[in-house]
mmCIF file of C-alpha atoms and ligand atoms in Angstrom:
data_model
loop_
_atom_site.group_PDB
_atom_site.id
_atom_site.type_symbol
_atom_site.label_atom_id
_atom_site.label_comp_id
_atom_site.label_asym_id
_atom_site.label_seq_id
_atom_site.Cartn_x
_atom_site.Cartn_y
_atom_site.Cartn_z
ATOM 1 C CA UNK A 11 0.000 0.000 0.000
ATOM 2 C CA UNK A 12 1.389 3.630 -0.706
ATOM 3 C CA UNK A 13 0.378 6.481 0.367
ATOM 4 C CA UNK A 14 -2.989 6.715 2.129
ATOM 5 C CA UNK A 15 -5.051 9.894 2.571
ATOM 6 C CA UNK A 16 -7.815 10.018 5.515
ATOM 7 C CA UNK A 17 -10.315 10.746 3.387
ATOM 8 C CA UNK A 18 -9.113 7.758 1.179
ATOM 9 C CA UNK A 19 -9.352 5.511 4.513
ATOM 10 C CA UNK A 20 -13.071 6.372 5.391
ATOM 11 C CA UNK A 21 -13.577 6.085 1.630
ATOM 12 C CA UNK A 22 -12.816 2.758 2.413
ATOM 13 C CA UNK A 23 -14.396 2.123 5.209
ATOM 14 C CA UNK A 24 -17.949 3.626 3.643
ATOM 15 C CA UNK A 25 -17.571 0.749 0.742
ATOM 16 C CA UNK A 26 -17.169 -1.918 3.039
ATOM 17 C CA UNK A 27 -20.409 -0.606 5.077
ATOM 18 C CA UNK A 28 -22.205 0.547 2.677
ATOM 19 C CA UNK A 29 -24.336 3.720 1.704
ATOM 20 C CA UNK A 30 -25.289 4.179 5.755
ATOM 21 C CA UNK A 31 -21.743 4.404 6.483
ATOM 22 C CA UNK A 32 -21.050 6.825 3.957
ATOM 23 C CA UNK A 33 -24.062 8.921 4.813
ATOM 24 C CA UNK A 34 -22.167 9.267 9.165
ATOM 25 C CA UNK A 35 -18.874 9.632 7.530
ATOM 26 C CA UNK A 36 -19.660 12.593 5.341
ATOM 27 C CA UNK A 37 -21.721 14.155 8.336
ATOM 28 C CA UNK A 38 -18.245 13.647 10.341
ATOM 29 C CA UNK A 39 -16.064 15.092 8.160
ATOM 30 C CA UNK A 40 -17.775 17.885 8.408
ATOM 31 C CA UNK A 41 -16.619 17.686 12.028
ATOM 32 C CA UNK A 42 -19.226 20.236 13.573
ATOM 33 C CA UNK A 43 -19.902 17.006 16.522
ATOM 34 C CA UNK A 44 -16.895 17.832 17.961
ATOM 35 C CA UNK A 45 -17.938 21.137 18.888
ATOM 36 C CA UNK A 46 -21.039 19.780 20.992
ATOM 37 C CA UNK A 47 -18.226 18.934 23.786
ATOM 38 C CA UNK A 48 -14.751 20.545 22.641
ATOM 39 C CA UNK A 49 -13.981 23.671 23.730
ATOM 40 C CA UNK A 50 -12.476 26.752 21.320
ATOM 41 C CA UNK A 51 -8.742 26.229 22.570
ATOM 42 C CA UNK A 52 -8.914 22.523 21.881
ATOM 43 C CA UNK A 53 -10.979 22.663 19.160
ATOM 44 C CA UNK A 54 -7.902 24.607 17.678
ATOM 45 C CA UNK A 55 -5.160 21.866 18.829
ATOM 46 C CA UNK A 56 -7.334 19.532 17.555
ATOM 47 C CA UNK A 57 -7.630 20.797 14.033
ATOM 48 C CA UNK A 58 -3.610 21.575 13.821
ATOM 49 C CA UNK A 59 -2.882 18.206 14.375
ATOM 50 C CA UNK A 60 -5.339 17.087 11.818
ATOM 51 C CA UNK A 61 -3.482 19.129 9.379
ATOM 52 C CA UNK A 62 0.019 17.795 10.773
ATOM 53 C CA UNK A 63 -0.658 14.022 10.420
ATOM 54 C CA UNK A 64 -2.643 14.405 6.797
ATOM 55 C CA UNK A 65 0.434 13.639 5.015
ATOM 56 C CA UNK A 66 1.886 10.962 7.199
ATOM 57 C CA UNK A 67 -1.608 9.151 8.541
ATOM 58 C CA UNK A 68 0.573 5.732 9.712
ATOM 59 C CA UNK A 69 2.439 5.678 13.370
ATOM 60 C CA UNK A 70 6.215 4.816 12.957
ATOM 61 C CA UNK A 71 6.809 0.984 13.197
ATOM 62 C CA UNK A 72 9.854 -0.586 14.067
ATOM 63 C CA UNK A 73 11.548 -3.760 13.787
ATOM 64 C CA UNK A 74 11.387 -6.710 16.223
ATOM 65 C CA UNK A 75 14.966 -6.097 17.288
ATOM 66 C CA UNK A 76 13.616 -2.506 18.970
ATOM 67 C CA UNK A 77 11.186 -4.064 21.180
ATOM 68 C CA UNK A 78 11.448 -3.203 24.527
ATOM 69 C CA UNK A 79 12.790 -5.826 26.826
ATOM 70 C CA UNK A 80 10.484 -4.717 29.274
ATOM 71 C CA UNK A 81 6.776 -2.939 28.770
ATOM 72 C CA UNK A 82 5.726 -1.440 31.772
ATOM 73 C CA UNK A 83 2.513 -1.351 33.007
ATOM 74 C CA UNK A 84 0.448 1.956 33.921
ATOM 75 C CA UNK A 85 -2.483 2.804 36.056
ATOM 76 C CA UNK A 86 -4.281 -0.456 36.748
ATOM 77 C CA UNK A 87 -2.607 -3.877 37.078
ATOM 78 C CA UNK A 88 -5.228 -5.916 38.121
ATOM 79 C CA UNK A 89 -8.860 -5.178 38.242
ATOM 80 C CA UNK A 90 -10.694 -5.474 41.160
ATOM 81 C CA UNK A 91 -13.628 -7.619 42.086
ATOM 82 C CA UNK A 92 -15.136 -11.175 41.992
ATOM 83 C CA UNK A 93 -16.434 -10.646 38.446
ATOM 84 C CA UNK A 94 -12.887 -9.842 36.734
ATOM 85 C CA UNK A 95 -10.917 -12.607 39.071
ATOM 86 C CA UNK A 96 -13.460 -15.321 37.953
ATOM 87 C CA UNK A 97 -13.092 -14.419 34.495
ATOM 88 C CA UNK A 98 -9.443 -14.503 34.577
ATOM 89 C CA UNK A 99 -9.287 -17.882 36.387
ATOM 90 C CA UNK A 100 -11.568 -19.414 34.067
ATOM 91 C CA UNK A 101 -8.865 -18.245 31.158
ATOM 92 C CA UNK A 102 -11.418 -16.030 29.870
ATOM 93 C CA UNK A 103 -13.188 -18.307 28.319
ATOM 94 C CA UNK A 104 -17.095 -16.943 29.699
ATOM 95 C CA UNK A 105 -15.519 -13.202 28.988
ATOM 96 C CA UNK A 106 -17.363 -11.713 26.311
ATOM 97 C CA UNK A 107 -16.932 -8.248 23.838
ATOM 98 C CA UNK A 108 -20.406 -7.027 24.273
ATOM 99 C CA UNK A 109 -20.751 -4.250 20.731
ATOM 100 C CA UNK A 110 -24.053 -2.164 21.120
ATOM 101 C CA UNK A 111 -25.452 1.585 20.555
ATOM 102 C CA UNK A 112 -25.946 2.802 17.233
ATOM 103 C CA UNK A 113 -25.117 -0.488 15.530
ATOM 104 C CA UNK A 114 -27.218 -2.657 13.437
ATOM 105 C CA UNK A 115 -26.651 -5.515 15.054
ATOM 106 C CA UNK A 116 -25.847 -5.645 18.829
ATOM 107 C CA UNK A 117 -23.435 -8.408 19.357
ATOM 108 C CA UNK A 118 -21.280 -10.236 21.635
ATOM 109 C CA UNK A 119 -17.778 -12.218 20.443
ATOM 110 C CA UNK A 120 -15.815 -14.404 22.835
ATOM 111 C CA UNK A 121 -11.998 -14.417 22.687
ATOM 112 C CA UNK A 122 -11.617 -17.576 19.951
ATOM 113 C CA UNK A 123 -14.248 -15.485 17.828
ATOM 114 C CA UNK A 124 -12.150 -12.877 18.232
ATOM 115 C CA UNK A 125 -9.310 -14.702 17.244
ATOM 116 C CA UNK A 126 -10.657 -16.466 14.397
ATOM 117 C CA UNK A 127 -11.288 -12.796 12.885
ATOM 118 C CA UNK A 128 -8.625 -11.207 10.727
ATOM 119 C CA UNK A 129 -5.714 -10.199 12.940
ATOM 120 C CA UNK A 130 -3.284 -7.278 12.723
ATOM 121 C CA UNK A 131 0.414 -7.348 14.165
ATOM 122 C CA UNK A 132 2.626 -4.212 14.622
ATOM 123 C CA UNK A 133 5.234 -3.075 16.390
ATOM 124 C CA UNK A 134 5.101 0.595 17.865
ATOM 125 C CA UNK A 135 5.880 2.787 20.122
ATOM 126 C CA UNK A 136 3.550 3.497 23.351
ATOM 127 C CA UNK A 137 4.279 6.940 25.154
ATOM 128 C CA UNK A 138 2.987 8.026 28.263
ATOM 129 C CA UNK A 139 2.366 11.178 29.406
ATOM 130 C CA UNK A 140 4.081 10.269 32.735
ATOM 131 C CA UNK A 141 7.005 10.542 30.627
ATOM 132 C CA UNK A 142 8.115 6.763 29.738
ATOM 133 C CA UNK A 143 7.670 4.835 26.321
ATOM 134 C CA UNK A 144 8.169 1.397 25.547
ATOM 135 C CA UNK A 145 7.988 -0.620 21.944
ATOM 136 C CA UNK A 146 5.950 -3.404 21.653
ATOM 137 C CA UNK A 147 4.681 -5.527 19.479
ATOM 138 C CA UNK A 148 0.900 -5.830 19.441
ATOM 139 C CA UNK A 149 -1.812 -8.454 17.492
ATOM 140 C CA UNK A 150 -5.707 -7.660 17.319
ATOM 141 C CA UNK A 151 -8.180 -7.182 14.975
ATOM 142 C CA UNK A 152 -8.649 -4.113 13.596
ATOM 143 C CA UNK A 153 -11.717 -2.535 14.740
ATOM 144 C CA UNK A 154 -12.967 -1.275 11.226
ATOM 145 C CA UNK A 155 -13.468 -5.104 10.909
ATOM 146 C CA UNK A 156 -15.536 -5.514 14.115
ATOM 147 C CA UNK A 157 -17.643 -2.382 12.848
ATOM 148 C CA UNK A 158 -18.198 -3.687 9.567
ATOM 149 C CA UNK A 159 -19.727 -6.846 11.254
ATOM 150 C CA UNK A 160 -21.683 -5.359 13.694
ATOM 151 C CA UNK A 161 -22.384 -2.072 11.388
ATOM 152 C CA UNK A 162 -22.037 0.937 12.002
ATOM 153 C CA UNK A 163 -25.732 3.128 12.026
ATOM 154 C CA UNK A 164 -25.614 6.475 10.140
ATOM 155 C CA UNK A 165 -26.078 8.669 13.589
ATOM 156 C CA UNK A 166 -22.995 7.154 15.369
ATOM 157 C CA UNK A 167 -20.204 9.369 16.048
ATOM 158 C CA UNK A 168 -17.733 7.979 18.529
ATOM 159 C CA UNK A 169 -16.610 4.637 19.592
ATOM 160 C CA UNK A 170 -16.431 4.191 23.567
ATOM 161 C CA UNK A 171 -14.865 1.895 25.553
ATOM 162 C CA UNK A 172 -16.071 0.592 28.773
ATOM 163 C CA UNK A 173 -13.368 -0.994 30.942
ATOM 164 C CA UNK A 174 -13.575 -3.834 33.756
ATOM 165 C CA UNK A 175 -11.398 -1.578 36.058
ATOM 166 C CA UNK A 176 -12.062 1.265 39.024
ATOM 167 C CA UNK A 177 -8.802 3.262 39.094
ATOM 168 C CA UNK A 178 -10.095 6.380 41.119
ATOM 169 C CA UNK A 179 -13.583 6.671 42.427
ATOM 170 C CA UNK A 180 -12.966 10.313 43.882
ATOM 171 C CA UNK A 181 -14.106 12.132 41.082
ATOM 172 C CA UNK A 182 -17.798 11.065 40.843
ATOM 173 C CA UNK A 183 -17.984 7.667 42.445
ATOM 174 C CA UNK A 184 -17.593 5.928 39.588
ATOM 175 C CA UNK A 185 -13.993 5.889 38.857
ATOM 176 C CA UNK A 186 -14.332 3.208 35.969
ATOM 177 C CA UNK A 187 -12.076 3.321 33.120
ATOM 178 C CA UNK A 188 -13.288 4.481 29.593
ATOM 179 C CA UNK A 189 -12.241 5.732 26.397
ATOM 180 C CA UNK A 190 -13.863 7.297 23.478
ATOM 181 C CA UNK A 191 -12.476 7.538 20.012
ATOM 182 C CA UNK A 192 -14.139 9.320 16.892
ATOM 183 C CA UNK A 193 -14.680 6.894 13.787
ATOM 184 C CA UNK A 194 -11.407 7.881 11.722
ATOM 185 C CA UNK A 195 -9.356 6.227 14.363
ATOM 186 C CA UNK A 196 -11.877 4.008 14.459
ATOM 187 C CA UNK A 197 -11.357 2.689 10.964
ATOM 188 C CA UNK A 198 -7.707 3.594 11.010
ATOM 189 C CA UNK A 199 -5.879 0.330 9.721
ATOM 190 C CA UNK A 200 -3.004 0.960 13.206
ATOM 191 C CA UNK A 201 -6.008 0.918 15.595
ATOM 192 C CA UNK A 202 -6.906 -2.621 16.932
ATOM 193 C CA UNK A 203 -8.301 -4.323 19.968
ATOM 194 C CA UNK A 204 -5.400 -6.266 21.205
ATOM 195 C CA UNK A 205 -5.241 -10.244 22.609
ATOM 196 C CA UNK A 206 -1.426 -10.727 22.320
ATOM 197 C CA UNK A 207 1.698 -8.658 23.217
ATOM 198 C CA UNK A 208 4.834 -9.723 21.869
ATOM 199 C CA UNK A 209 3.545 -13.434 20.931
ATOM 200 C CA UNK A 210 2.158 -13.998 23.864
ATOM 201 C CA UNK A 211 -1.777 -13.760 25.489
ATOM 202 C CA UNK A 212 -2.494 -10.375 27.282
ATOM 203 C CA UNK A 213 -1.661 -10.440 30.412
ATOM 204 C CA UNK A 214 -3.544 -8.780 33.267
ATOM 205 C CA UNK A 215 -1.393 -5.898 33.815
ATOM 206 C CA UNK A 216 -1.061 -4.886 30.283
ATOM 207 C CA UNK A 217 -4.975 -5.019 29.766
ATOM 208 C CA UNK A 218 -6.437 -9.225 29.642
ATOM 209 C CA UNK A 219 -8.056 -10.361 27.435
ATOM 210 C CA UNK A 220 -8.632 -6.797 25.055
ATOM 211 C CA UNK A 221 -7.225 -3.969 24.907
ATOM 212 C CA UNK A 222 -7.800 -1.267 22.446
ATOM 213 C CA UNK A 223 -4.153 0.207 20.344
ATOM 214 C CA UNK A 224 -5.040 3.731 18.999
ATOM 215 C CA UNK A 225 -1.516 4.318 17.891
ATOM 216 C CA UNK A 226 -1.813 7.946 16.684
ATOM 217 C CA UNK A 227 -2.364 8.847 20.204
ATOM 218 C CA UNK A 228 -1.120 8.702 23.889
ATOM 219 C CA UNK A 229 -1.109 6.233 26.328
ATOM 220 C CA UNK A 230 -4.264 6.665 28.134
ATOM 221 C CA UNK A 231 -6.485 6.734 25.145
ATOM 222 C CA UNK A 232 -5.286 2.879 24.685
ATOM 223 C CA UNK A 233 -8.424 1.122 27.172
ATOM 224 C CA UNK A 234 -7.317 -1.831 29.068
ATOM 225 C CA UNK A 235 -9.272 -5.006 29.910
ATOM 226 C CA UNK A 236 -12.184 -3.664 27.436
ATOM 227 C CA UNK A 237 -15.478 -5.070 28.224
ATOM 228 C CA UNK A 238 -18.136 -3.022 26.260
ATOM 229 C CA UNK A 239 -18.106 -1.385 23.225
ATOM 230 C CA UNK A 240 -20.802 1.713 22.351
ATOM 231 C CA UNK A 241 -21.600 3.507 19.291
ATOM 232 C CA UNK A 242 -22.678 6.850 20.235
ATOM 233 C CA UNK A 243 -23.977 9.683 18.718
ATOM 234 C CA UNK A 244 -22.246 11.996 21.445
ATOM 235 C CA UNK A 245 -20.145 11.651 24.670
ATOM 236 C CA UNK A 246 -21.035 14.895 27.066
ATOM 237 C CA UNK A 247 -23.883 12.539 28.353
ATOM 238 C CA UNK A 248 -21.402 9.994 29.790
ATOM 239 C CA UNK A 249 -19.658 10.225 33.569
ATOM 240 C CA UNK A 250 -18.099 13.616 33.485
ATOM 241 C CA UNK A 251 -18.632 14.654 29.807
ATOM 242 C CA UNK A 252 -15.286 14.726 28.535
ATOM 243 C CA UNK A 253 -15.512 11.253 26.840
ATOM 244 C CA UNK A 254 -12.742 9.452 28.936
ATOM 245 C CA UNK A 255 -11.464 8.961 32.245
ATOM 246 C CA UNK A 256 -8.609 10.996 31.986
ATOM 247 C CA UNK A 257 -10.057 13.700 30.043
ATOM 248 C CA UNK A 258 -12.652 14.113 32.475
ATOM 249 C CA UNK A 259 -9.935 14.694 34.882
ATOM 250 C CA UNK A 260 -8.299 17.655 32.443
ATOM 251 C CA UNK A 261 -6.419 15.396 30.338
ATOM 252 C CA UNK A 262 -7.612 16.619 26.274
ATOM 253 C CA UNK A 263 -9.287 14.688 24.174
ATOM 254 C CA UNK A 264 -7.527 13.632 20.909
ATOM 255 C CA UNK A 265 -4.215 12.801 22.719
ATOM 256 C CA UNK A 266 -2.339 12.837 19.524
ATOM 257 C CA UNK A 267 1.615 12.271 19.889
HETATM 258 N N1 LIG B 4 -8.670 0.281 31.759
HETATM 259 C C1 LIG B 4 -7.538 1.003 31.831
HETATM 260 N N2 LIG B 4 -6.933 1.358 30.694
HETATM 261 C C2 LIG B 4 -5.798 2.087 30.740
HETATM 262 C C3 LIG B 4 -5.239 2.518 31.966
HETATM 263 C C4 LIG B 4 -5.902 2.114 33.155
HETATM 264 O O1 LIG B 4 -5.480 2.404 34.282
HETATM 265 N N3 LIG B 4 -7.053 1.356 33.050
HETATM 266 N N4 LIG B 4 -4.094 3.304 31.961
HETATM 267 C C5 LIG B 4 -3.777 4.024 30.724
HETATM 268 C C6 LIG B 4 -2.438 4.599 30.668
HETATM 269 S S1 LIG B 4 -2.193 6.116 31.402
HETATM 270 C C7 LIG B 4 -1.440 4.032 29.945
HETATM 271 S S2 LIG B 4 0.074 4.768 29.758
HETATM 272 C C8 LIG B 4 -1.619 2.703 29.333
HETATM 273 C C9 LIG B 4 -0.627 1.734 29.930
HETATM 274 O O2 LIG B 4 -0.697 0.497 29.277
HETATM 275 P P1 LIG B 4 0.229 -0.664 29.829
HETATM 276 O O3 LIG B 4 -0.139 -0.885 31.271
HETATM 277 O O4 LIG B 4 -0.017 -1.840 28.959
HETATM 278 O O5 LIG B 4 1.638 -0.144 29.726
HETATM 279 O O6 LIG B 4 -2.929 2.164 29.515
HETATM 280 C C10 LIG B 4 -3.957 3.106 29.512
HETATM 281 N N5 LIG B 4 -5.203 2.412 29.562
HETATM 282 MO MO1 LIG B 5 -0.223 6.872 30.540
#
């Protein structure tokens, strides 16, 4: 593949959904939804980077030999609760990927499914704003495949992520994780849900069983131990209206490195 253009990837993503695809993505591209919860400053950042990365839409990836002998592991480790422990004991097999919202078909996968799906490997760098980065090399499927499956319904705007973890409940009193993505990186070719770090099964700390990549962006848009997906038309509505956990504790948005 050479070059590819952003509008060139949602072109794609349109034919493989068909016309109700095509109908959100023009409506997005027009990108007035991100007003509804952006502020002016942002909005600004936002739009520069857009600009930046139009020429050079792929993250860097690197060769095996520059993976990181160690990846460390960031906010939560290990969920807590019965309901995560007895998943992970039972080797995930009961776990499911629940996909609902503005989709066509609400739908549940299990890991094999999941696995059985086309898969994606690549090998990038991960930075965190806490100042550390590791490489690693990651396998998933993409997630323009899941939302071709389940497809995508012509008001749906974002992609959010609903984790299996409480990492702070100070805020509002519910301190669990989630994520929200807008549906380029959605259909971005880099951005996958994850089952395997360097060869091997996910591992609690680094996000078992799924884990989304979203490689154009920082660390804490990248939603460990992923247990719901939703296809919504907007995010101020959810927890503290700045469509993620870290966002709604100042954090911005599109995290782009
Ligand atoms: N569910 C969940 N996802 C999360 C976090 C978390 O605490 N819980 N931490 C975020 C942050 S700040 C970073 S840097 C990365 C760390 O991923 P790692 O633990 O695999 O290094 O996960 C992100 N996703
Ligand atoms: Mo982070």
């Amino acid at each position: 593949m050479t070059r590819l253009s952003r509008r060139g990837l949602i072109g794609a993503g349109a034919l493989g959904a068909g016309g109700l695809m095509l109908a959100g993505c023009n409506r997005l591209s027009a990108s007035t939804p991100f007003q509804n919860f952006i502020g002016g400053a942002e909005d600004l950042t936002f739009s520069s980077q857009r600009l930046l990365l139009a020429g050079q839409p792929l993250a860097r990836e690197y060769p095996a030999s520059d993976i990181s002998p160690v990846f460390k592991s960031n906010g939560t480790h290990m969920p807590g609760g019965e309901a995560y422990k007895a998943l992970l004991e039972g080797a995930f097999v009961d776990w499911r990927l629940v996909i609902e919202g503005l989709v066509r078909r609400p739908s549940q996968f299990s890991l094999a499914e999941l696995k059985a799906m086309p898969a994606r490997s690549q090998i990038t760098r991960h930075d965190c704003v806490e100042g550390w980065s590791a490489i690693g090399g990651w396998t998933g499927v993409p997630l323009g495949h899941l939302l071709r499956t389940v497809g995508v319904a012509p008001a749906a705007r974002y992609v959010v992520f609903q984790c299996a973890d409480d990492l702070d409940n100070s805020l509002d009193g519910s301190g669990q994780y989630y994520e929200s993505i807008d549906l380029f990186d959605a259909f971005h070719p880099q951005t996958i849900m994850a089952y395997a770090l360097n060869g091997q099964a996910l591992d609690p700390p680094h996000g078992a069983p799924l884990r989304l990549r979203v490689e154009r962006q920082l660390g804490y848009k990248h939603a460990k131990y992923v247990m719901r997906i939703q296809l919504v038309d907007r995010v101020d509505n959810l927890k503290g209206g700045k469509g993620g956990y870290w966002e709604d504790r100042g954090y911005e948005w599109y995290a782009g490195i």
